[in-house]
Amino acid sequence: MRMALVALCEDHPEIEIVGEAENGLEAVEAARRLQPDVITMDIAMPHQDGISATREILSEADTSIIVLSSLSEQRHTLANELLNLGAVDVIWKSASMLDIDLDGIAATMLEKIIFWGRNSFGSEQDEIGDSPKIEILVKRKEPKLLLLKAGAGSVPILKDIVETFSTGCLPVLISANVPRSCIESLETFLKRKSIRPLMPVEDGLGLETGVTYIMNEQSRFGVIGERGSCRFRPLALLDAKDNLITTLVKSGYLPVTIALPGVSDEYLLHPENVFSGGQFCFLGEEGRSPQTAPSKEWISINSRIHLNRVLEIL
């Protein structure tokens, strides 16, 4: 298993293997010395087990730890303990070599390593002050929902938002353009950080104030008014011309949409095709910004401080 994963990582241009460890003590020492973005951890190791190693590493650094183990007993309890300690994902494999799909597990691990590696938590906020344009933008109309368009690299910002966004404000919908294999671990990670209830979007789920919702963008849900409330429904069941935002507007949930770093190039090249109602902000990345402005209510915000200003006004 380890050899298969190492081989895949060595062949990937975004990954550099900075070290390996044979036991928990070596893992703690290597993490302290090398400060990696991602650590893959086993539970059953000599000298120091993976649980205590994870606890010690995360007490010193904010590192993404993915646990892979073949232990067959108390999986639910162990998974909860590891996630509560701060591990971002726990993957179980069969204890029998006859049942293990080595290539499949290694490919899944690779996808998760790339995803969490792009979401390093060590970036500093860029403090450049408040923007009066932001207050004008948000106050121009009365928003009913905050829509966060997220992609690879958005997790540190999402973490900050769910940790600080108050319980008495607008409903929040996170539409995440991430690999399907990573959406569940992202949901679990954010749920443990959120001060509000955080729920995965599913067919028939009602939209309520004070709740944060998360969905994989590829699942393609919209919102429709039904029996005095608004509920999520698959877009395939709604008007063929609609997208998520048009269904929100039709249902009375005028959104403030914030495109976070890591969104696909479609949002940057053709935002007018993606954002079709409400008010829009783009949290910029160096060298990347929208090519066209669909309305006067589109602005770019180029720092976390600006983002915090938007959230304060909401």
PDB file of C-alpha atoms in Angstrom:
ATOM      1  CA  MET A   1       0.000   0.000   0.000  1.00  0.00           C
ATOM      2  CA  ARG A   2       2.712   2.421   1.029  1.00  0.00           C
ATOM      3  CA  MET A   3       4.803   1.680  -2.054  1.00  0.00           C
ATOM      4  CA  ALA A   4       1.813   2.196  -4.359  1.00  0.00           C
ATOM      5  CA  LEU A   5       1.008   5.544  -2.754  1.00  0.00           C
ATOM      6  CA  VAL A   6       4.628   6.703  -2.827  1.00  0.00           C
ATOM      7  CA  ALA A   7       4.870   5.800  -6.519  1.00  0.00           C
ATOM      8  CA  LEU A   8       1.742   7.814  -7.367  1.00  0.00           C
ATOM      9  CA  CYS A   9       2.910  10.797  -5.334  1.00  0.00           C
ATOM     10  CA  GLU A  10       6.364  10.780  -6.912  1.00  0.00           C
ATOM     11  CA  ASP A  11       4.789  10.904 -10.377  1.00  0.00           C
ATOM     12  CA  HIS A  12       2.494  13.842  -9.575  1.00  0.00           C
ATOM     13  CA  PRO A  13       3.879  17.322 -10.395  1.00  0.00           C
ATOM     14  CA  GLU A  14       2.089  19.022  -7.456  1.00  0.00           C
ATOM     15  CA  ILE A  15       3.452  16.682  -4.789  1.00  0.00           C
ATOM     16  CA  GLU A  16       6.869  16.538  -3.164  1.00  0.00           C
ATOM     17  CA  ILE A  17       7.548  13.767  -0.653  1.00  0.00           C
ATOM     18  CA  VAL A  18       9.644  15.488   2.011  1.00  0.00           C
ATOM     19  CA  GLY A  19      10.033  12.555   4.394  1.00  0.00           C
ATOM     20  CA  GLU A  20       8.898   9.129   5.603  1.00  0.00           C
ATOM     21  CA  ALA A  21       8.600   7.648   9.093  1.00  0.00           C
ATOM     22  CA  GLU A  22       8.592   4.073  10.364  1.00  0.00           C
ATOM     23  CA  ASN A  23       6.800   4.722  13.663  1.00  0.00           C
ATOM     24  CA  GLY A  24       4.882   7.332  15.621  1.00  0.00           C
ATOM     25  CA  LEU A  25       7.937   8.836  17.302  1.00  0.00           C
ATOM     26  CA  GLU A  26       9.623   9.363  13.939  1.00  0.00           C
ATOM     27  CA  ALA A  27       6.396  10.838  12.533  1.00  0.00           C
ATOM     28  CA  VAL A  28       6.218  13.461  15.298  1.00  0.00           C
ATOM     29  CA  GLU A  29       9.894  14.365  14.912  1.00  0.00           C
ATOM     30  CA  ALA A  30       9.639  14.540  11.103  1.00  0.00           C
ATOM     31  CA  ALA A  31       6.502  16.715  11.268  1.00  0.00           C
ATOM     32  CA  ARG A  32       8.248  19.099  13.645  1.00  0.00           C
ATOM     33  CA  ARG A  33      11.370  19.281  11.483  1.00  0.00           C
ATOM     34  CA  LEU A  34       9.900  19.251   7.958  1.00  0.00           C
ATOM     35  CA  GLN A  35       6.575  21.084   8.541  1.00  0.00           C
ATOM     36  CA  PRO A  36       4.710  19.325   5.695  1.00  0.00           C
ATOM     37  CA  ASP A  37       1.357  20.512   4.325  1.00  0.00           C
ATOM     38  CA  VAL A  38      -0.121  16.984   4.465  1.00  0.00           C
ATOM     39  CA  ILE A  39       0.689  13.893   6.536  1.00  0.00           C
ATOM     40  CA  THR A  40      -0.636  10.388   5.847  1.00  0.00           C
ATOM     41  CA  MET A  41      -0.804   8.458   9.107  1.00  0.00           C
ATOM     42  CA  ASP A  42      -1.383   4.835  10.116  1.00  0.00           C
ATOM     43  CA  ILE A  43      -2.904   4.017  13.521  1.00  0.00           C
ATOM     44  CA  ALA A  44      -1.062   0.803  14.415  1.00  0.00           C
ATOM     45  CA  MET A  45       2.639   1.723  14.656  1.00  0.00           C
ATOM     46  CA  PRO A  46       5.454   0.723  17.027  1.00  0.00           C
ATOM     47  CA  HIS A  47       6.729   2.950  19.866  1.00  0.00           C
ATOM     48  CA  GLN A  48       3.906   5.486  19.473  1.00  0.00           C
ATOM     49  CA  ASP A  49       0.512   4.842  17.873  1.00  0.00           C
ATOM     50  CA  GLY A  50      -1.053   7.044  15.210  1.00  0.00           C
ATOM     51  CA  ILE A  51      -3.668   8.518  17.544  1.00  0.00           C
ATOM     52  CA  SER A  52      -1.166   9.884  20.067  1.00  0.00           C
ATOM     53  CA  ALA A  53       1.146  10.973  17.215  1.00  0.00           C
ATOM     54  CA  THR A  54      -1.747  12.852  15.590  1.00  0.00           C
ATOM     55  CA  ARG A  55      -2.591  14.518  18.911  1.00  0.00           C
ATOM     56  CA  GLU A  56       1.015  15.610  19.469  1.00  0.00           C
ATOM     57  CA  ILE A  57       1.541  16.888  15.917  1.00  0.00           C
ATOM     58  CA  LEU A  58      -1.684  18.909  15.874  1.00  0.00           C
ATOM     59  CA  SER A  59      -0.910  20.420  19.277  1.00  0.00           C
ATOM     60  CA  GLU A  60       2.127  22.065  17.668  1.00  0.00           C
ATOM     61  CA  ALA A  61       1.065  22.800  14.070  1.00  0.00           C
ATOM     62  CA  ASP A  62      -2.049  23.182  11.917  1.00  0.00           C
ATOM     63  CA  THR A  63      -1.299  20.343   9.487  1.00  0.00           C
ATOM     64  CA  SER A  64      -3.696  18.285   7.362  1.00  0.00           C
ATOM     65  CA  ILE A  65      -3.472  14.676   8.599  1.00  0.00           C
ATOM     66  CA  ILE A  66      -5.143  11.885   6.596  1.00  0.00           C
ATOM     67  CA  VAL A  67      -5.373   8.605   8.500  1.00  0.00           C
ATOM     68  CA  LEU A  68      -5.336   5.269   6.649  1.00  0.00           C
ATOM     69  CA  SER A  69      -5.772   2.110   8.707  1.00  0.00           C
ATOM     70  CA  SER A  70      -6.742  -1.559   8.439  1.00  0.00           C
ATOM     71  CA  LEU A  71      -7.978  -1.860  12.036  1.00  0.00           C
ATOM     72  CA  SER A  72     -11.310  -3.664  12.033  1.00  0.00           C
ATOM     73  CA  GLU A  73     -12.560  -2.985  15.581  1.00  0.00           C
ATOM     74  CA  GLN A  74     -14.134   0.197  16.976  1.00  0.00           C
ATOM     75  CA  ARG A  75     -13.835   1.995  13.657  1.00  0.00           C
ATOM     76  CA  HIS A  76     -16.601   4.496  14.398  1.00  0.00           C
ATOM     77  CA  THR A  77     -15.147   5.367  17.809  1.00  0.00           C
ATOM     78  CA  LEU A  78     -11.611   5.674  16.452  1.00  0.00           C
ATOM     79  CA  ALA A  79     -12.742   7.809  13.506  1.00  0.00           C
ATOM     80  CA  ASN A  80     -14.585  10.210  15.822  1.00  0.00           C
ATOM     81  CA  GLU A  81     -11.580  10.443  18.131  1.00  0.00           C
ATOM     82  CA  LEU A  82      -9.213  11.200  15.248  1.00  0.00           C
ATOM     83  CA  LEU A  83     -11.546  13.771  13.683  1.00  0.00           C
ATOM     84  CA  ASN A  84     -12.054  15.425  17.063  1.00  0.00           C
ATOM     85  CA  LEU A  85      -8.280  15.656  17.410  1.00  0.00           C
ATOM     86  CA  GLY A  86      -8.181  17.510  14.079  1.00  0.00           C
ATOM     87  CA  ALA A  87      -7.441  14.885  11.415  1.00  0.00           C
ATOM     88  CA  VAL A  88      -9.104  15.942   8.153  1.00  0.00           C
ATOM     89  CA  ASP A  89     -10.014  12.436   6.948  1.00  0.00           C
ATOM     90  CA  VAL A  90      -9.995   8.795   8.043  1.00  0.00           C
ATOM     91  CA  ILE A  91      -9.914   6.002   5.459  1.00  0.00           C
ATOM     92  CA  TRP A  92     -10.374   2.330   6.319  1.00  0.00           C
ATOM     93  CA  LYS A  93      -9.015  -0.528   4.265  1.00  0.00           C
ATOM     94  CA  SER A  94      -9.590  -4.259   4.621  1.00  0.00           C
ATOM     95  CA  ALA A  95      -7.275  -6.168   6.932  1.00  0.00           C
ATOM     96  CA  SER A  96      -7.110  -8.962   4.349  1.00  0.00           C
ATOM     97  CA  MET A  97      -4.689  -8.493   1.476  1.00  0.00           C
ATOM     98  CA  LEU A  98      -7.085 -10.504  -0.700  1.00  0.00           C
ATOM     99  CA  ASP A  99      -9.764  -7.831  -0.345  1.00  0.00           C
ATOM    100  CA  ILE A 100      -7.614  -4.740  -0.800  1.00  0.00           C
ATOM    101  CA  ASP A 101      -7.808  -2.748  -4.031  1.00  0.00           C
ATOM    102  CA  LEU A 102      -4.355  -1.215  -3.663  1.00  0.00           C
ATOM    103  CA  ASP A 103      -4.543   0.892  -6.812  1.00  0.00           C
ATOM    104  CA  GLY A 104      -8.025   2.163  -5.960  1.00  0.00           C
ATOM    105  CA  ILE A 105      -7.136   3.116  -2.389  1.00  0.00           C
ATOM    106  CA  ALA A 106      -3.883   4.748  -3.498  1.00  0.00           C
ATOM    107  CA  ALA A 107      -5.726   6.773  -6.174  1.00  0.00           C
ATOM    108  CA  THR A 108      -8.295   7.938  -3.603  1.00  0.00           C
ATOM    109  CA  MET A 109      -5.524   8.872  -1.181  1.00  0.00           C
ATOM    110  CA  LEU A 110      -3.734  10.795  -3.928  1.00  0.00           C
ATOM    111  CA  GLU A 111      -6.885  12.799  -4.672  1.00  0.00           C
ATOM    112  CA  LYS A 112      -7.293  13.643  -0.989  1.00  0.00           C
ATOM    113  CA  ILE A 113      -3.606  14.561  -0.597  1.00  0.00           C
ATOM    114  CA  ILE A 114      -3.862  16.977  -3.516  1.00  0.00           C
ATOM    115  CA  PHE A 115      -7.102  18.501  -2.208  1.00  0.00           C
ATOM    116  CA  TRP A 116      -5.895  19.094   1.340  1.00  0.00           C
ATOM    117  CA  GLY A 117      -2.437  20.112   0.146  1.00  0.00           C
ATOM    118  CA  ARG A 118      -4.024  22.930  -1.845  1.00  0.00           C
ATOM    119  CA  ASN A 119      -5.763  24.044   1.329  1.00  0.00           C
ATOM    120  CA  SER A 120      -2.807  24.823   3.554  1.00  0.00           C
ATOM    121  CA  PHE A 121      -3.818  26.677   6.725  1.00  0.00           C
ATOM    122  CA  GLY A 122      -0.647  28.704   7.061  1.00  0.00           C
ATOM    123  CA  SER A 123      -1.453  31.619   4.749  1.00  0.00           C
ATOM    124  CA  GLU A 124      -1.442  35.101   6.254  1.00  0.00           C
ATOM    125  CA  GLN A 125      -4.237  37.610   5.868  1.00  0.00           C
ATOM    126  CA  ASP A 126      -3.555  40.650   3.732  1.00  0.00           C
ATOM    127  CA  GLU A 127      -4.536  43.718   5.754  1.00  0.00           C
ATOM    128  CA  ILE A 128      -5.237  46.680   3.489  1.00  0.00           C
ATOM    129  CA  GLY A 129      -8.229  48.282   5.195  1.00  0.00           C
ATOM    130  CA  ASP A 130     -11.950  48.638   4.518  1.00  0.00           C
ATOM    131  CA  SER A 131     -13.584  49.340   1.176  1.00  0.00           C
ATOM    132  CA  PRO A 132     -16.575  51.731   0.952  1.00  0.00           C
ATOM    133  CA  LYS A 133     -17.581  49.962  -2.271  1.00  0.00           C
ATOM    134  CA  ILE A 134     -18.368  46.835  -0.280  1.00  0.00           C
ATOM    135  CA  GLU A 135     -20.825  48.598   2.007  1.00  0.00           C
ATOM    136  CA  ILE A 136     -22.570  50.217  -0.969  1.00  0.00           C
ATOM    137  CA  LEU A 137     -22.723  46.858  -2.743  1.00  0.00           C
ATOM    138  CA  VAL A 138     -24.275  44.911   0.099  1.00  0.00           C
ATOM    139  CA  LYS A 139     -26.660  47.645   1.262  1.00  0.00           C
ATOM    140  CA  ARG A 140     -28.038  48.381  -2.207  1.00  0.00           C
ATOM    141  CA  LYS A 141     -30.558  45.563  -1.884  1.00  0.00           C
ATOM    142  CA  GLU A 142     -31.624  43.514   1.103  1.00  0.00           C
ATOM    143  CA  PRO A 143     -29.876  40.127   0.760  1.00  0.00           C
ATOM    144  CA  LYS A 144     -31.613  36.977   1.970  1.00  0.00           C
ATOM    145  CA  LEU A 145     -28.809  34.411   1.609  1.00  0.00           C
ATOM    146  CA  LEU A 146     -25.008  34.221   1.482  1.00  0.00           C
ATOM    147  CA  LEU A 147     -23.770  31.939  -1.311  1.00  0.00           C
ATOM    148  CA  LEU A 148     -20.119  30.895  -1.147  1.00  0.00           C
ATOM    149  CA  LYS A 149     -18.702  29.498  -4.388  1.00  0.00           C
ATOM    150  CA  ALA A 150     -15.701  27.447  -3.298  1.00  0.00           C
ATOM    151  CA  GLY A 151     -13.026  25.422  -5.051  1.00  0.00           C
ATOM    152  CA  ALA A 152      -9.619  23.892  -4.465  1.00  0.00           C
ATOM    153  CA  GLY A 153      -7.797  26.245  -2.108  1.00  0.00           C
ATOM    154  CA  SER A 154     -10.907  27.689  -0.426  1.00  0.00           C
ATOM    155  CA  VAL A 155     -10.904  25.593   2.754  1.00  0.00           C
ATOM    156  CA  PRO A 156      -8.878  27.967   5.009  1.00  0.00           C
ATOM    157  CA  ILE A 157     -11.274  30.814   4.175  1.00  0.00           C
ATOM    158  CA  LEU A 158     -14.346  28.596   4.618  1.00  0.00           C
ATOM    159  CA  LYS A 159     -12.954  27.540   7.996  1.00  0.00           C
ATOM    160  CA  ASP A 160     -12.631  31.186   9.058  1.00  0.00           C
ATOM    161  CA  ILE A 161     -16.180  31.964   7.916  1.00  0.00           C
ATOM    162  CA  VAL A 162     -17.923  29.049   9.631  1.00  0.00           C
ATOM    163  CA  GLU A 163     -15.961  29.680  12.844  1.00  0.00           C
ATOM    164  CA  THR A 164     -17.064  33.326  13.070  1.00  0.00           C
ATOM    165  CA  PHE A 165     -20.371  33.762  11.203  1.00  0.00           C
ATOM    166  CA  SER A 166     -23.064  34.315  13.848  1.00  0.00           C
ATOM    167  CA  THR A 167     -26.113  32.147  14.455  1.00  0.00           C
ATOM    168  CA  GLY A 168     -28.683  34.884  13.939  1.00  0.00           C
ATOM    169  CA  CYS A 169     -27.818  35.933  10.395  1.00  0.00           C
ATOM    170  CA  LEU A 170     -28.678  34.804   6.892  1.00  0.00           C
ATOM    171  CA  PRO A 171     -28.697  31.205   5.734  1.00  0.00           C
ATOM    172  CA  VAL A 172     -25.379  30.279   4.125  1.00  0.00           C
ATOM    173  CA  LEU A 173     -24.993  27.920   1.177  1.00  0.00           C
ATOM    174  CA  ILE A 174     -21.537  26.568   0.325  1.00  0.00           C
ATOM    175  CA  SER A 175     -21.360  25.314  -3.262  1.00  0.00           C
ATOM    176  CA  ALA A 176     -18.037  23.464  -3.428  1.00  0.00           C
ATOM    177  CA  ASN A 177     -16.356  22.512  -6.685  1.00  0.00           C
ATOM    178  CA  VAL A 178     -14.237  19.719  -5.179  1.00  0.00           C
ATOM    179  CA  PRO A 179     -13.645  16.039  -6.028  1.00  0.00           C
ATOM    180  CA  ARG A 180     -16.554  13.806  -5.040  1.00  0.00           C
ATOM    181  CA  SER A 181     -14.229  11.728  -2.856  1.00  0.00           C
ATOM    182  CA  CYS A 182     -13.431  14.830  -0.769  1.00  0.00           C
ATOM    183  CA  ILE A 183     -16.863  16.411  -0.215  1.00  0.00           C
ATOM    184  CA  GLU A 184     -17.742  14.215   2.787  1.00  0.00           C
ATOM    185  CA  SER A 185     -14.468  14.902   4.602  1.00  0.00           C
ATOM    186  CA  LEU A 186     -14.811  18.635   3.809  1.00  0.00           C
ATOM    187  CA  GLU A 187     -18.337  18.600   5.240  1.00  0.00           C
ATOM    188  CA  THR A 188     -17.156  16.791   8.387  1.00  0.00           C
ATOM    189  CA  PHE A 189     -14.220  19.172   8.807  1.00  0.00           C
ATOM    190  CA  LEU A 190     -16.375  22.307   8.486  1.00  0.00           C
ATOM    191  CA  LYS A 191     -19.152  20.882  10.673  1.00  0.00           C
ATOM    192  CA  ARG A 192     -16.677  20.467  13.537  1.00  0.00           C
ATOM    193  CA  LYS A 193     -15.553  24.092  13.119  1.00  0.00           C
ATOM    194  CA  SER A 194     -18.949  25.739  12.590  1.00  0.00           C
ATOM    195  CA  ILE A 195     -20.745  27.688  15.316  1.00  0.00           C
ATOM    196  CA  ARG A 196     -24.006  27.177  13.392  1.00  0.00           C
ATOM    197  CA  PRO A 197     -25.742  23.973  12.310  1.00  0.00           C
ATOM    198  CA  LEU A 198     -24.139  22.727   9.073  1.00  0.00           C
ATOM    199  CA  MET A 199     -26.094  20.319   6.874  1.00  0.00           C
ATOM    200  CA  PRO A 200     -25.433  18.573   3.542  1.00  0.00           C
ATOM    201  CA  VAL A 201     -27.934  19.491   0.817  1.00  0.00           C
ATOM    202  CA  GLU A 202     -30.309  16.700  -0.156  1.00  0.00           C
ATOM    203  CA  ASP A 203     -33.561  16.465  -2.078  1.00  0.00           C
ATOM    204  CA  GLY A 204     -36.454  17.947  -0.085  1.00  0.00           C
ATOM    205  CA  LEU A 205     -34.328  19.637   2.600  1.00  0.00           C
ATOM    206  CA  GLY A 206     -35.839  22.952   3.727  1.00  0.00           C
ATOM    207  CA  LEU A 207     -33.911  26.244   3.607  1.00  0.00           C
ATOM    208  CA  GLU A 208     -33.874  27.943   7.037  1.00  0.00           C
ATOM    209  CA  THR A 209     -32.349  31.032   8.638  1.00  0.00           C
ATOM    210  CA  GLY A 210     -29.330  30.451  10.871  1.00  0.00           C
ATOM    211  CA  VAL A 211     -28.212  27.261   9.098  1.00  0.00           C
ATOM    212  CA  THR A 212     -25.196  26.633   6.856  1.00  0.00           C
ATOM    213  CA  TYR A 213     -25.683  24.206   3.963  1.00  0.00           C
ATOM    214  CA  ILE A 214     -23.016  22.508   1.872  1.00  0.00           C
ATOM    215  CA  MET A 215     -23.311  20.825  -1.506  1.00  0.00           C
ATOM    216  CA  ASN A 216     -21.012  19.502  -4.189  1.00  0.00           C
ATOM    217  CA  GLU A 217     -21.456  21.784  -7.173  1.00  0.00           C
ATOM    218  CA  GLN A 218     -21.587  18.730  -9.428  1.00  0.00           C
ATOM    219  CA  SER A 219     -24.754  17.527  -7.672  1.00  0.00           C
ATOM    220  CA  ARG A 220     -26.678  20.409  -9.303  1.00  0.00           C
ATOM    221  CA  PHE A 221     -29.420  21.410  -6.888  1.00  0.00           C
ATOM    222  CA  GLY A 222     -31.775  24.373  -7.047  1.00  0.00           C
ATOM    223  CA  VAL A 223     -34.360  25.856  -4.660  1.00  0.00           C
ATOM    224  CA  ILE A 224     -38.130  25.940  -5.131  1.00  0.00           C
ATOM    225  CA  GLY A 225     -40.990  27.285  -3.028  1.00  0.00           C
ATOM    226  CA  GLU A 226     -43.281  24.498  -1.788  1.00  0.00           C
ATOM    227  CA  ARG A 227     -46.155  24.686   0.721  1.00  0.00           C
ATOM    228  CA  GLY A 228     -45.026  27.946   2.273  1.00  0.00           C
ATOM    229  CA  SER A 229     -41.358  27.011   2.516  1.00  0.00           C
ATOM    230  CA  CYS A 230     -38.335  26.708   0.231  1.00  0.00           C
ATOM    231  CA  ARG A 231     -36.727  23.345  -0.424  1.00  0.00           C
ATOM    232  CA  PHE A 232     -33.758  22.015  -2.344  1.00  0.00           C
ATOM    233  CA  ARG A 233     -34.637  20.069  -5.482  1.00  0.00           C
ATOM    234  CA  PRO A 234     -32.469  18.615  -8.293  1.00  0.00           C
ATOM    235  CA  LEU A 235     -32.169  21.105 -11.152  1.00  0.00           C
ATOM    236  CA  ALA A 236     -33.215  18.326 -13.538  1.00  0.00           C
ATOM    237  CA  LEU A 237     -36.729  18.559 -12.038  1.00  0.00           C
ATOM    238  CA  LEU A 238     -36.939  22.354 -12.450  1.00  0.00           C
ATOM    239  CA  ASP A 239     -37.045  24.741 -15.411  1.00  0.00           C
ATOM    240  CA  ALA A 240     -34.393  23.737 -17.947  1.00  0.00           C
ATOM    241  CA  LYS A 241     -33.151  27.352 -18.172  1.00  0.00           C
ATOM    242  CA  ASP A 242     -32.596  27.709 -14.438  1.00  0.00           C
ATOM    243  CA  ASN A 243     -29.400  27.444 -12.431  1.00  0.00           C
ATOM    244  CA  LEU A 244     -28.909  27.564  -8.667  1.00  0.00           C
ATOM    245  CA  ILE A 245     -28.925  31.355  -8.442  1.00  0.00           C
ATOM    246  CA  THR A 246     -31.978  31.941 -10.643  1.00  0.00           C
ATOM    247  CA  THR A 247     -33.944  29.472  -8.511  1.00  0.00           C
ATOM    248  CA  LEU A 248     -32.859  31.315  -5.354  1.00  0.00           C
ATOM    249  CA  VAL A 249     -33.978  34.657  -6.797  1.00  0.00           C
ATOM    250  CA  LYS A 250     -37.330  33.230  -7.944  1.00  0.00           C
ATOM    251  CA  SER A 251     -37.885  31.792  -4.463  1.00  0.00           C
ATOM    252  CA  GLY A 252     -37.242  35.152  -2.783  1.00  0.00           C
ATOM    253  CA  TYR A 253     -33.728  34.366  -1.548  1.00  0.00           C
ATOM    254  CA  LEU A 254     -31.751  37.201  -3.134  1.00  0.00           C
ATOM    255  CA  PRO A 255     -28.142  36.045  -2.704  1.00  0.00           C
ATOM    256  CA  VAL A 256     -24.907  37.811  -2.041  1.00  0.00           C
ATOM    257  CA  THR A 257     -22.496  35.560  -3.928  1.00  0.00           C
ATOM    258  CA  ILE A 258     -18.814  35.465  -3.009  1.00  0.00           C
ATOM    259  CA  ALA A 259     -16.490  33.564  -5.326  1.00  0.00           C
ATOM    260  CA  LEU A 260     -13.597  32.298  -3.216  1.00  0.00           C
ATOM    261  CA  PRO A 261     -10.076  31.397  -4.408  1.00  0.00           C
ATOM    262  CA  GLY A 262      -9.966  28.118  -6.278  1.00  0.00           C
ATOM    263  CA  VAL A 263     -13.203  28.537  -8.228  1.00  0.00           C
ATOM    264  CA  SER A 264     -13.042  27.243 -11.782  1.00  0.00           C
ATOM    265  CA  ASP A 265     -11.954  29.442 -14.679  1.00  0.00           C
ATOM    266  CA  GLU A 266     -15.585  29.528 -15.868  1.00  0.00           C
ATOM    267  CA  TYR A 267     -16.328  32.010 -13.076  1.00  0.00           C
ATOM    268  CA  LEU A 268     -13.433  34.215 -14.124  1.00  0.00           C
ATOM    269  CA  LEU A 269     -13.850  34.107 -17.901  1.00  0.00           C
ATOM    270  CA  HIS A 270     -17.641  34.220 -18.095  1.00  0.00           C
ATOM    271  CA  PRO A 271     -19.120  35.351 -14.771  1.00  0.00           C
ATOM    272  CA  GLU A 272     -22.228  36.611 -16.566  1.00  0.00           C
ATOM    273  CA  ASN A 273     -23.088  32.980 -17.422  1.00  0.00           C
ATOM    274  CA  VAL A 274     -22.706  31.823 -13.848  1.00  0.00           C
ATOM    275  CA  PHE A 275     -24.027  34.677 -11.721  1.00  0.00           C
ATOM    276  CA  SER A 276     -27.517  35.516 -12.893  1.00  0.00           C
ATOM    277  CA  GLY A 277     -29.085  37.366  -9.969  1.00  0.00           C
ATOM    278  CA  GLY A 278     -28.305  39.110  -6.704  1.00  0.00           C
ATOM    279  CA  GLN A 279     -25.027  40.807  -5.821  1.00  0.00           C
ATOM    280  CA  PHE A 280     -21.504  39.552  -6.414  1.00  0.00           C
ATOM    281  CA  CYS A 281     -18.068  39.735  -4.858  1.00  0.00           C
ATOM    282  CA  PHE A 282     -14.885  38.016  -5.965  1.00  0.00           C
ATOM    283  CA  LEU A 283     -12.115  37.329  -3.474  1.00  0.00           C
ATOM    284  CA  GLY A 284      -9.194  37.669  -5.828  1.00  0.00           C
ATOM    285  CA  GLU A 285      -6.035  35.681  -6.286  1.00  0.00           C
ATOM    286  CA  GLU A 286      -2.821  37.117  -7.628  1.00  0.00           C
ATOM    287  CA  GLY A 287      -2.955  37.129 -11.417  1.00  0.00           C
ATOM    288  CA  ARG A 288      -6.576  35.932 -11.566  1.00  0.00           C
ATOM    289  CA  SER A 289      -9.641  38.147 -11.780  1.00  0.00           C
ATOM    290  CA  PRO A 290     -12.952  38.232 -13.670  1.00  0.00           C
ATOM    291  CA  GLN A 291     -12.561  39.160 -17.333  1.00  0.00           C
ATOM    292  CA  THR A 292     -16.018  40.717 -17.647  1.00  0.00           C
ATOM    293  CA  ALA A 293     -18.408  42.385 -15.235  1.00  0.00           C
ATOM    294  CA  PRO A 294     -22.021  41.195 -15.571  1.00  0.00           C
ATOM    295  CA  SER A 295     -23.406  44.243 -13.747  1.00  0.00           C
ATOM    296  CA  LYS A 296     -22.415  47.307 -11.773  1.00  0.00           C
ATOM    297  CA  GLU A 297     -22.983  45.239  -8.670  1.00  0.00           C
ATOM    298  CA  TRP A 298     -19.903  43.107  -9.288  1.00  0.00           C
ATOM    299  CA  ILE A 299     -16.730  44.040  -7.400  1.00  0.00           C
ATOM    300  CA  SER A 300     -13.430  42.390  -6.646  1.00  0.00           C
ATOM    301  CA  ILE A 301     -12.194  42.219  -3.057  1.00  0.00           C
ATOM    302  CA  ASN A 302      -8.544  41.425  -2.711  1.00  0.00           C
ATOM    303  CA  SER A 303      -8.004  40.615   0.940  1.00  0.00           C
ATOM    304  CA  ARG A 304      -9.424  38.644   3.846  1.00  0.00           C
ATOM    305  CA  ILE A 305     -10.053  41.969   5.581  1.00  0.00           C
ATOM    306  CA  HIS A 306     -12.378  42.988   2.747  1.00  0.00           C
ATOM    307  CA  LEU A 307     -14.149  39.635   3.018  1.00  0.00           C
ATOM    308  CA  ASN A 308     -14.608  40.149   6.754  1.00  0.00           C
ATOM    309  CA  ARG A 309     -16.097  43.567   6.013  1.00  0.00           C
ATOM    310  CA  VAL A 310     -18.725  41.968   3.768  1.00  0.00           C
ATOM    311  CA  LEU A 311     -19.594  39.446   6.473  1.00  0.00           C
ATOM    312  CA  GLU A 312     -19.843  42.166   9.132  1.00  0.00           C
ATOM    313  CA  ILE A 313     -22.351  44.117   7.025  1.00  0.00           C
ATOM    314  CA  LEU A 314     -24.433  41.007   6.412  1.00  0.00           C
TER     315      LEU A 314
END
